[in-house]
Coordinates of C-alpha atoms in Angstrom, one line a residue:
X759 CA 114.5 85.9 102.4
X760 CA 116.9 84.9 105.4
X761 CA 114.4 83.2 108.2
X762 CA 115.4 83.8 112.3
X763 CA 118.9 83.4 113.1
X764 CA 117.7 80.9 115.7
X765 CA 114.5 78.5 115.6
X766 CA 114.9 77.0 118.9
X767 CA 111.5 77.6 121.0
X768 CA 110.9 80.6 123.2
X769 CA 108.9 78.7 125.8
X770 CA 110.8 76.8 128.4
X771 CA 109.2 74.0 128.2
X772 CA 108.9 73.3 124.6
X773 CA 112.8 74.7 124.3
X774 CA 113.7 70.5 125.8
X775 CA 111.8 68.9 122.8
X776 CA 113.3 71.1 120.3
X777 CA 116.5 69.5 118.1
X778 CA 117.3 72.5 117.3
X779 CA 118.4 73.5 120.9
X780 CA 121.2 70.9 120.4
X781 CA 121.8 71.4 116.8
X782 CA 122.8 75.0 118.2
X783 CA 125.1 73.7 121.0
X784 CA 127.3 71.3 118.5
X785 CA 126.9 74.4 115.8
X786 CA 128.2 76.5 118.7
X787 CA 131.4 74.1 119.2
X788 CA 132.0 73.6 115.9
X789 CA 132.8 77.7 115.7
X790 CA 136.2 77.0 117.0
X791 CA 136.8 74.5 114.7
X792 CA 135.7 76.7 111.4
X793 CA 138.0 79.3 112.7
X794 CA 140.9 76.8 113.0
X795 CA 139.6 75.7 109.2
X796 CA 138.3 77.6 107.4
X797 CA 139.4 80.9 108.7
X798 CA 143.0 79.9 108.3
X799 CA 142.1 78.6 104.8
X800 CA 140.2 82.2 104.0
X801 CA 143.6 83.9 105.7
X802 CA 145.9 82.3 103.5
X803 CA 143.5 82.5 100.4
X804 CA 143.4 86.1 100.6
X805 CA 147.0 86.8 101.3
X806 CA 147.7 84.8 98.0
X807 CA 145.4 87.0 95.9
X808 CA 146.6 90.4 97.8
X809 CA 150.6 89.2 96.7
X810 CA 149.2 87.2 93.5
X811 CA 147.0 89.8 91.6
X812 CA 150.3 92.2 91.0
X813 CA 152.4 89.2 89.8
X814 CA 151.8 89.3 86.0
X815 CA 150.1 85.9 84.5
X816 CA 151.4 84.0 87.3
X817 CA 149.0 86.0 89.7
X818 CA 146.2 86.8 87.7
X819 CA 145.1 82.8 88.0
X820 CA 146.5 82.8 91.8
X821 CA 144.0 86.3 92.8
X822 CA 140.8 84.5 91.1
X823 CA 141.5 81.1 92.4
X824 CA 142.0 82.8 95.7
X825 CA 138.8 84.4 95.5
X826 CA 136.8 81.4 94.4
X827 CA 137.9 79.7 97.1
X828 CA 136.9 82.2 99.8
X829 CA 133.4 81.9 98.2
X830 CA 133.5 78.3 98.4
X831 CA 134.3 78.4 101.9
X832 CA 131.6 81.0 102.5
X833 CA 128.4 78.7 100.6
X834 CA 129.8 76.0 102.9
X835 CA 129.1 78.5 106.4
X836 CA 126.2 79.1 104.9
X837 CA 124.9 75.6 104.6
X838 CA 126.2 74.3 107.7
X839 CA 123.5 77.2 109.0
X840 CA 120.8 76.2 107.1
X841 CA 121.9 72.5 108.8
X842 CA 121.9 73.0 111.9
X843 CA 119.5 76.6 112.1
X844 CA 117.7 76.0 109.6
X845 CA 119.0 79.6 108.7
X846 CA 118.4 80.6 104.7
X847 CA 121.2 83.0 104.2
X848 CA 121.0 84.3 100.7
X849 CA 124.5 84.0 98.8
X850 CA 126.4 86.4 97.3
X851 CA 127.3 86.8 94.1
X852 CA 131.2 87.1 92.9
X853 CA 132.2 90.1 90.4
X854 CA 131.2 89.7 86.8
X855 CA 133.8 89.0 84.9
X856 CA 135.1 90.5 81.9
X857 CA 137.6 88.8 80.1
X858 CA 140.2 90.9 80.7
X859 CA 142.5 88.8 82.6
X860 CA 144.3 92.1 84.7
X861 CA 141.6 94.0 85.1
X862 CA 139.2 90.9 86.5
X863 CA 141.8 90.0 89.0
X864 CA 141.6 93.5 90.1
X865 CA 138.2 93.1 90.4
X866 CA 138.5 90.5 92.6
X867 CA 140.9 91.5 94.9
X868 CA 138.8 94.9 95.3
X869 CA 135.3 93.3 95.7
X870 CA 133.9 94.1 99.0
X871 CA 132.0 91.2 99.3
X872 CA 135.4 89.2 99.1
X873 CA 136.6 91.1 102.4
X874 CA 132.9 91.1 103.9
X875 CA 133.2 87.3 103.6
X876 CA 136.7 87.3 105.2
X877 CA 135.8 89.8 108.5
X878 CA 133.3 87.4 109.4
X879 CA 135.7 85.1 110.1
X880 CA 137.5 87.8 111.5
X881 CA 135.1 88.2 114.3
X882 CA 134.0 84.9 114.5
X883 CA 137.3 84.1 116.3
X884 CA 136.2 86.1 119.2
X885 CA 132.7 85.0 119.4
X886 CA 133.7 81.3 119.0
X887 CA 135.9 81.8 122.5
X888 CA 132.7 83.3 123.8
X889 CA 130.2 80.5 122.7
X890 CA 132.6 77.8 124.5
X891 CA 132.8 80.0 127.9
X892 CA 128.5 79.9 127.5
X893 CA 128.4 76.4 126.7
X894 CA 130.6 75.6 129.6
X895 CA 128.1 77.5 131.9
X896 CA 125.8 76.2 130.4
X897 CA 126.2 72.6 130.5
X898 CA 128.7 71.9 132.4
X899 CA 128.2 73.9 135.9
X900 CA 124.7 72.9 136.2
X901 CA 125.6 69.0 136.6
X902 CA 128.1 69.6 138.8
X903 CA 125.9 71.7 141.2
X904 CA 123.3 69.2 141.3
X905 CA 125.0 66.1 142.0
X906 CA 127.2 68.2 144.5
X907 CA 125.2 66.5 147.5
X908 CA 125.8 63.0 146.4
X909 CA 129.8 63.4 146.7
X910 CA 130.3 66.2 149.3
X911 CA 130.9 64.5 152.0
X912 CA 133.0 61.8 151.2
X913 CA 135.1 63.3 148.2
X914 CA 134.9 67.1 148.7
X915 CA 136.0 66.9 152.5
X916 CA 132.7 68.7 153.2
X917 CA 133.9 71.8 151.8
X918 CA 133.3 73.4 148.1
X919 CA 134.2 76.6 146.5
X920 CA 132.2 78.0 143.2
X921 CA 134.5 80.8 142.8
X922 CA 133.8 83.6 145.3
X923 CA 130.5 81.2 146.8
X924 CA 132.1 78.1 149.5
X925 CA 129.7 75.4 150.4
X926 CA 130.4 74.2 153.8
X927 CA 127.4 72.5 154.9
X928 CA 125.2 69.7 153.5
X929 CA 122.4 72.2 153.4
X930 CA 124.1 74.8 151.1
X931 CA 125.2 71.5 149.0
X932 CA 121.4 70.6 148.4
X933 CA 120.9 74.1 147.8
X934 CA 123.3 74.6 145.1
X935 CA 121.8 71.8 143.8
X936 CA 118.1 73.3 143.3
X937 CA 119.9 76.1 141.7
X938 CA 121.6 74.1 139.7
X939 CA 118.4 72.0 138.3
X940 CA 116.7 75.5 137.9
X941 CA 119.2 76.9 135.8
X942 CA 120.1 73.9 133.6
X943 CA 116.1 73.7 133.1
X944 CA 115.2 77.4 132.7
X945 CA 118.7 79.6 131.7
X946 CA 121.1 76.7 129.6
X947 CA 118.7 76.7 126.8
X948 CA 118.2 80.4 126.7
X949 CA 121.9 81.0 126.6
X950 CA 121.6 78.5 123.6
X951 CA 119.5 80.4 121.9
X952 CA 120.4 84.0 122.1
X953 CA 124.2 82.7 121.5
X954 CA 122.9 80.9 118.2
X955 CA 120.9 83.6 117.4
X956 CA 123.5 86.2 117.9
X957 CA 126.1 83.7 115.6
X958 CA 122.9 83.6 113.1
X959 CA 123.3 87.5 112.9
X960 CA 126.5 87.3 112.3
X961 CA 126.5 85.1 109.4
X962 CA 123.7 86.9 107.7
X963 CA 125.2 90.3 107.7
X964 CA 128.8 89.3 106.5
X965 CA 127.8 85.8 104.5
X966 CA 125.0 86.8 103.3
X967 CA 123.9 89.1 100.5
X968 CA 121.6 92.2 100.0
X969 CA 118.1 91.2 100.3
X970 CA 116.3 94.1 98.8
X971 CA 118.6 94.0 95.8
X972 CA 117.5 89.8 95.5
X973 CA 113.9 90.8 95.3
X974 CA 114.7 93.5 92.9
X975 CA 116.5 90.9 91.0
X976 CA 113.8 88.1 91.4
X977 CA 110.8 90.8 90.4
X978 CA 112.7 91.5 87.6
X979 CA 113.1 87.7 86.7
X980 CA 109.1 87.1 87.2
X981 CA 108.1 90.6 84.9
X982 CA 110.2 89.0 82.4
X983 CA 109.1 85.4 82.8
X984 CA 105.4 86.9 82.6
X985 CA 106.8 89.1 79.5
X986 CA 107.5 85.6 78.2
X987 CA 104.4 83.6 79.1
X988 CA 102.2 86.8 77.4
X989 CA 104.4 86.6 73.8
X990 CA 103.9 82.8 73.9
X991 CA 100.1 83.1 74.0
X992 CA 99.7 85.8 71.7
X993 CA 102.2 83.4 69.6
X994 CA 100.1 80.8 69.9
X995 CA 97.0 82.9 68.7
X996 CA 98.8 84.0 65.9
X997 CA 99.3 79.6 65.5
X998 CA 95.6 78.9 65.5
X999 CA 94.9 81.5 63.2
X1000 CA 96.9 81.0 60.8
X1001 CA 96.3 76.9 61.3
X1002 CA 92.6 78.2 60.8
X1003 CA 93.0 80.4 57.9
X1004 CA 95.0 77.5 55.7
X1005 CA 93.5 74.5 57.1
X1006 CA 90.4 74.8 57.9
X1007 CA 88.6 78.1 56.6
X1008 CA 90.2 76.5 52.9
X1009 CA 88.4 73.2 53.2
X1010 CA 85.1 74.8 54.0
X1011 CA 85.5 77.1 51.2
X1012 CA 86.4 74.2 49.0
X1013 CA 83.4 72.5 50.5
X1014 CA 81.0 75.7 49.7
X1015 CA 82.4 75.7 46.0
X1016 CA 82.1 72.4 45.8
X1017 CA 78.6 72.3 46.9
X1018 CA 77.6 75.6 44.6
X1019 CA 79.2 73.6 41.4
X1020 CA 76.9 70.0 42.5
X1021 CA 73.7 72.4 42.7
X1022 CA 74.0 73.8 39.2
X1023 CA 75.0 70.5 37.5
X1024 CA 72.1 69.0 39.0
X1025 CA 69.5 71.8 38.0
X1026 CA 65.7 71.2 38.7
X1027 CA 66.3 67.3 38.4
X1028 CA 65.7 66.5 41.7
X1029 CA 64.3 69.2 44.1
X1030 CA 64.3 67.2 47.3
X1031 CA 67.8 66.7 46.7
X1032 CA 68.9 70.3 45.1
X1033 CA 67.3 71.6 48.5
X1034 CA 69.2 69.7 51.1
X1035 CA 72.1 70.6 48.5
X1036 CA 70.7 74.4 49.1
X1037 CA 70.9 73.7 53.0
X1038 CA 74.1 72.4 53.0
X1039 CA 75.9 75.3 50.8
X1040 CA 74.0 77.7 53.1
X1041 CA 75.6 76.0 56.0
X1042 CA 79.2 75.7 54.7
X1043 CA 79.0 80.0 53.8
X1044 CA 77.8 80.5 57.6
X1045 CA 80.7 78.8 58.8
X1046 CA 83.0 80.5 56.9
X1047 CA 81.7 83.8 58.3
X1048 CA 81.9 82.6 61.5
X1049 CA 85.0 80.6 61.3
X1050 CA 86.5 84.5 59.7
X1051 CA 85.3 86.5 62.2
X1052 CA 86.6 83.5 64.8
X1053 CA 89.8 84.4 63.3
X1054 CA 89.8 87.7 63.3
X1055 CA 89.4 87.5 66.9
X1056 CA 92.7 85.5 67.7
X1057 CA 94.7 87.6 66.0
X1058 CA 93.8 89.2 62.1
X1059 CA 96.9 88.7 59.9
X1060 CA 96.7 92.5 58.8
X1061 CA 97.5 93.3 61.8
X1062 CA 101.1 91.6 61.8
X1063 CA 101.0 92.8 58.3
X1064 CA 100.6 96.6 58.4
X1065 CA 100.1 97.1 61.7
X1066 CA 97.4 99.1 64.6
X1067 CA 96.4 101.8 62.2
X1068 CA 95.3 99.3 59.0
X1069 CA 93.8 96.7 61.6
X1070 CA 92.0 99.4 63.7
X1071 CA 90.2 100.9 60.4
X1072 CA 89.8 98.0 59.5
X1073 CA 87.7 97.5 62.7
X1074 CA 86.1 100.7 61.8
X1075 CA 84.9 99.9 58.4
X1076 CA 82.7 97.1 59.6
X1077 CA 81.1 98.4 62.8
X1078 CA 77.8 100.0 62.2
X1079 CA 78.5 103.0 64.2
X1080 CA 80.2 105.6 62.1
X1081 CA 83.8 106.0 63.9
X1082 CA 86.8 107.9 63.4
X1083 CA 90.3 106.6 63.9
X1084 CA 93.6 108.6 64.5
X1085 CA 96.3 106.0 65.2
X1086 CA 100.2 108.0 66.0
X1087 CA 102.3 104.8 67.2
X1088 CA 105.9 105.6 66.2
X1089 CA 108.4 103.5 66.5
X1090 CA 105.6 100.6 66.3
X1091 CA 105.5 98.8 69.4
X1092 CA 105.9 94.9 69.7
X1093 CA 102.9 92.3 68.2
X1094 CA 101.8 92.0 72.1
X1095 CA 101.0 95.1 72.5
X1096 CA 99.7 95.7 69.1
X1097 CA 97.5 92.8 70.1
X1098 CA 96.2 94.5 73.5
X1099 CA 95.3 97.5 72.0
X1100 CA 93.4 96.1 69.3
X1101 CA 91.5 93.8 71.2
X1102 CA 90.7 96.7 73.7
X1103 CA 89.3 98.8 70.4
X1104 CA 87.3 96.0 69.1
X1105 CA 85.7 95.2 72.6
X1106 CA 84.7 98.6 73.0
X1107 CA 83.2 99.0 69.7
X1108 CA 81.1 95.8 70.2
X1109 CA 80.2 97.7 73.8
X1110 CA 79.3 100.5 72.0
X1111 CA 77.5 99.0 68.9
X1112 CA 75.2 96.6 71.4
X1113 CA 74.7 98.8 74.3
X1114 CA 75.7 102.8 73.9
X1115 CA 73.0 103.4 71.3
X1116 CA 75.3 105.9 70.1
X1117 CA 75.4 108.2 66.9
X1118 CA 79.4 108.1 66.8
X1119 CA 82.4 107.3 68.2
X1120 CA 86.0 108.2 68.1
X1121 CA 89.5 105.7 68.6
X1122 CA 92.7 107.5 69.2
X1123 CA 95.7 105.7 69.6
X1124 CA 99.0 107.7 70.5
X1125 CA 102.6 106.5 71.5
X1126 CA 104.4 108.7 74.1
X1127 CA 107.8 107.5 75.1
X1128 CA 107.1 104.1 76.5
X1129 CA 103.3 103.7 76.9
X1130 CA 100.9 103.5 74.4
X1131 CA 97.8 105.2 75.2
X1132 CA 94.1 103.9 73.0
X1133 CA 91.3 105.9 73.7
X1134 CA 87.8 105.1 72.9
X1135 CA 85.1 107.7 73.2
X1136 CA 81.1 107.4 72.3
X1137 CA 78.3 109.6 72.8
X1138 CA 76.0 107.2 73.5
X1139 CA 73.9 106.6 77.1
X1140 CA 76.7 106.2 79.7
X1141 CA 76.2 104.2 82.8
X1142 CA 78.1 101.1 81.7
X1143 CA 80.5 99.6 84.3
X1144 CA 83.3 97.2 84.1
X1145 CA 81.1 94.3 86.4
X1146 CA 78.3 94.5 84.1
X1147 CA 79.9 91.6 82.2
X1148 CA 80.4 93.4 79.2
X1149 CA 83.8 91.9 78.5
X1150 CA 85.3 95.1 79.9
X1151 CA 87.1 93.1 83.3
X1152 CA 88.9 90.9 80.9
X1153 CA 90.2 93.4 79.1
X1154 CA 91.2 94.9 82.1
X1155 CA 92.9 91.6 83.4
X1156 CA 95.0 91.6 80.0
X1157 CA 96.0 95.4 80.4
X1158 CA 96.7 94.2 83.7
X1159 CA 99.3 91.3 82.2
X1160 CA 101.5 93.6 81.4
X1161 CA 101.8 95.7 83.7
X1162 CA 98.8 98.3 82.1
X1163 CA 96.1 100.2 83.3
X1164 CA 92.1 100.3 82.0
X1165 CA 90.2 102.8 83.4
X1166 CA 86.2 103.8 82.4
X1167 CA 84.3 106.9 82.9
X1168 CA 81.2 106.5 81.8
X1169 CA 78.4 108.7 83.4
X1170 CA 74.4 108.4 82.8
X1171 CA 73.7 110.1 79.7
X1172 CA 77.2 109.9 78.1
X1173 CA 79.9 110.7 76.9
X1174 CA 81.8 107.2 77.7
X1175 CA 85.6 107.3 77.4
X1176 CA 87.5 104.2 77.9
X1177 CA 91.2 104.3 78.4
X1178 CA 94.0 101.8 78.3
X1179 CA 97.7 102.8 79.1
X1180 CA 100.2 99.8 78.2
X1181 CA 104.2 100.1 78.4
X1182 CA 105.8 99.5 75.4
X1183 CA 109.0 98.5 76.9

């Protein structure tokens, strides 16, 4: 976003201890010299792509390089601001190009930023003339006026004239000279900074690009940077559980089998040590079960297998609440939001097997255009709430990650219906 045109203090007294008041005055004078400069250079450069692009081959190259070098010239304007102002102006971005060598210097010689860039120089010339008649007045006249009483009477034959104002008297010389002092202290440095922050206007309307279409274009690069951070962790789930499922789960299989095969060889031998034997196998099948059901968690593998409507039955089959499922998701959406929506089911069944004390409950899982809607409805107690710490915030917070929406209705006595809405797109 494009700060002030000017930073130079509003109070008086702070504008004498600001560097920026100077860093305007020399930015000021320097406006001739980027007219003499750089406007000359931008002149020339865009009569050579006006003449060039019609040219065949010869001005194809000529209208592009043209162009480029009007931008160039422009990024330099703008950081000779940002120098001196400490102006942000945003820049702007050149044509896309595409590959057709005609039609791109066309392109160029047509692009409105091009001439947007080239009027400011344009009416820089103008306001450069004015910024040196200001910093004349304001600089200059004001030293004269107050060391007027030192020299009038010996060098100024005891008479003065400030255009229609003649000093004649020694009085009216001291005079002057307060003026002077008060306007060198109180009116130079305004003029310094309404001139630099009418120059900082200037270069943010015609250097400068469109802001509103630079935050459209930076949300756009954070929804799909966050698109990209919320496919690498459910990647990374989709890692750990299969890491879990061929490394680990197998090895405490192996270890249960293993441990089953040791306590039938070794019979009724030895029963302190067929019963830590015992404990041990017991051990190695509870892990298993919870090491499965950790991995079901991250991510099961039928669901990148066959999908929400396998997965989600799947879900239903094992929770002891009798539930229906009616999953319509064509075209399938992508393994993120596959993932959402089935970690949004399996929450709510858990909600509604530990707390509803419900007789049954119903999933539906539709896809219309872009968003796919799950539904989970129970006809147990009601009351429950999203703060109650049943898990059901951070499911909202991942409906939330992409862009989604939870909502809850859930009133004393029931029904409950929790809803999740998540683009597809």
């Amino acid at each position: 976003m494009t700060t002030i045109a000017s930073p130079v203090p509003r109070h008086p007294w702070r504008l004498w201890r600001s560097p920026y008041l100077w860093l305007a005055t020399v930015h000021l004078l320097a406006d001739s010299v980027v007219v003499l400069t750089s406007g000359l250079l931008a002149l020339g450069a865009i009569c050579i792509a006006i003449l060039g692009w019609p040219l065949a081959f010869l001005g194809v190259p000529l209208s592009r390089g043209a162009a480029r070098a009007v931008y160039a010239l422009a990024g330099w304007e703008r950081a000779r601001a940002r120098i001196t102002r400490g102006q942000e102006v945003l820049p702007v971005k050149p044509p896309e190009l595409s590959g057709d060598r005609v039609l791109d210097a066309r392109r160029t010689v047509t692009d409105p930023n091009l001439w947007r860039q080239f009027l400011y120089y344009v009416l820089l010339l103008p306001a450069a003339a004015s910024w040196l008649v200001l910093i004349v007045i304001a600089w200059s006249v004001p030293p004269v006026l107050i060391t007027l009483p030192l020299y009038f009477a010996r060098f100024a034959a005891e008479r003065s004239q400030l255009g229609p104002f003649v000093i004649d008297t020694l009085a009216e010389a001291v005079t002057a000279a307060v003026l002077g002092a008060l306007f060198l202290v109180f009116v130079s440095p305004v003029l310094m900074r309404t001139a630099s922050t009418l120059d900082g206007h200037l270069a943010r309307i015609y250097l400068g690009g469109d802001e509103t279409g630079a935050l459209t274009e930076r949300v756009s690069r954070l929804v799909t940077s966050r698109q990209q951070v919320v496919d690498s962790a459910e990647a990374e789930r989709r890692r750990m559980e299969r890491d879990l499922h061929d490394g680990a789960q197998q090895r405490l299989v192996s270890l249960a089998m293993t441990l089953g095969r040791a306590k039938n060889r070794l019979g009724e031998k030895d029963p302190a040590v067929r019963s830590l034997i015992e404990e041990a196998h017991s051990e190695a099948l509870q892990a298993i079960a919870e090491l499965r059901d950790l991995t079901r968690g991250l991510h099961p593998p039928i669901l990148t297998d066959r999908g929400l409507d396998a997965a989600i039955s799947a879900v239903a089959a094992r929770s002891p609440v009798p539930v229906r499922v009616s999953v319509d998701v064509e075209p399938r959406p992508s393994l993120t939001v596959e993932s959402i929506a089935y970690f949004v089911v399996t929450e709510a069944l858990t909600n509604v097997a530990k707390h509803a004390a419900a007789a049954r409950a119903e999933v539906r899982i539709t896809r219309v255009g872009d968003v796919l809607r799950v539904e989970v409805t129970d006809d147990g107690r009601g009351g429950a709430r999203a703060e109650d710490g049943s898990g059901l915030q951070g499911l909202a917070d991942r409906v939330a990650g992409v862009d989604g929406q939870l909502s809850l209705v859930s009133p004393v006595g029931g029904p409950t219906v929790l809803t999740a809405e998540v683009p597809c797109g």
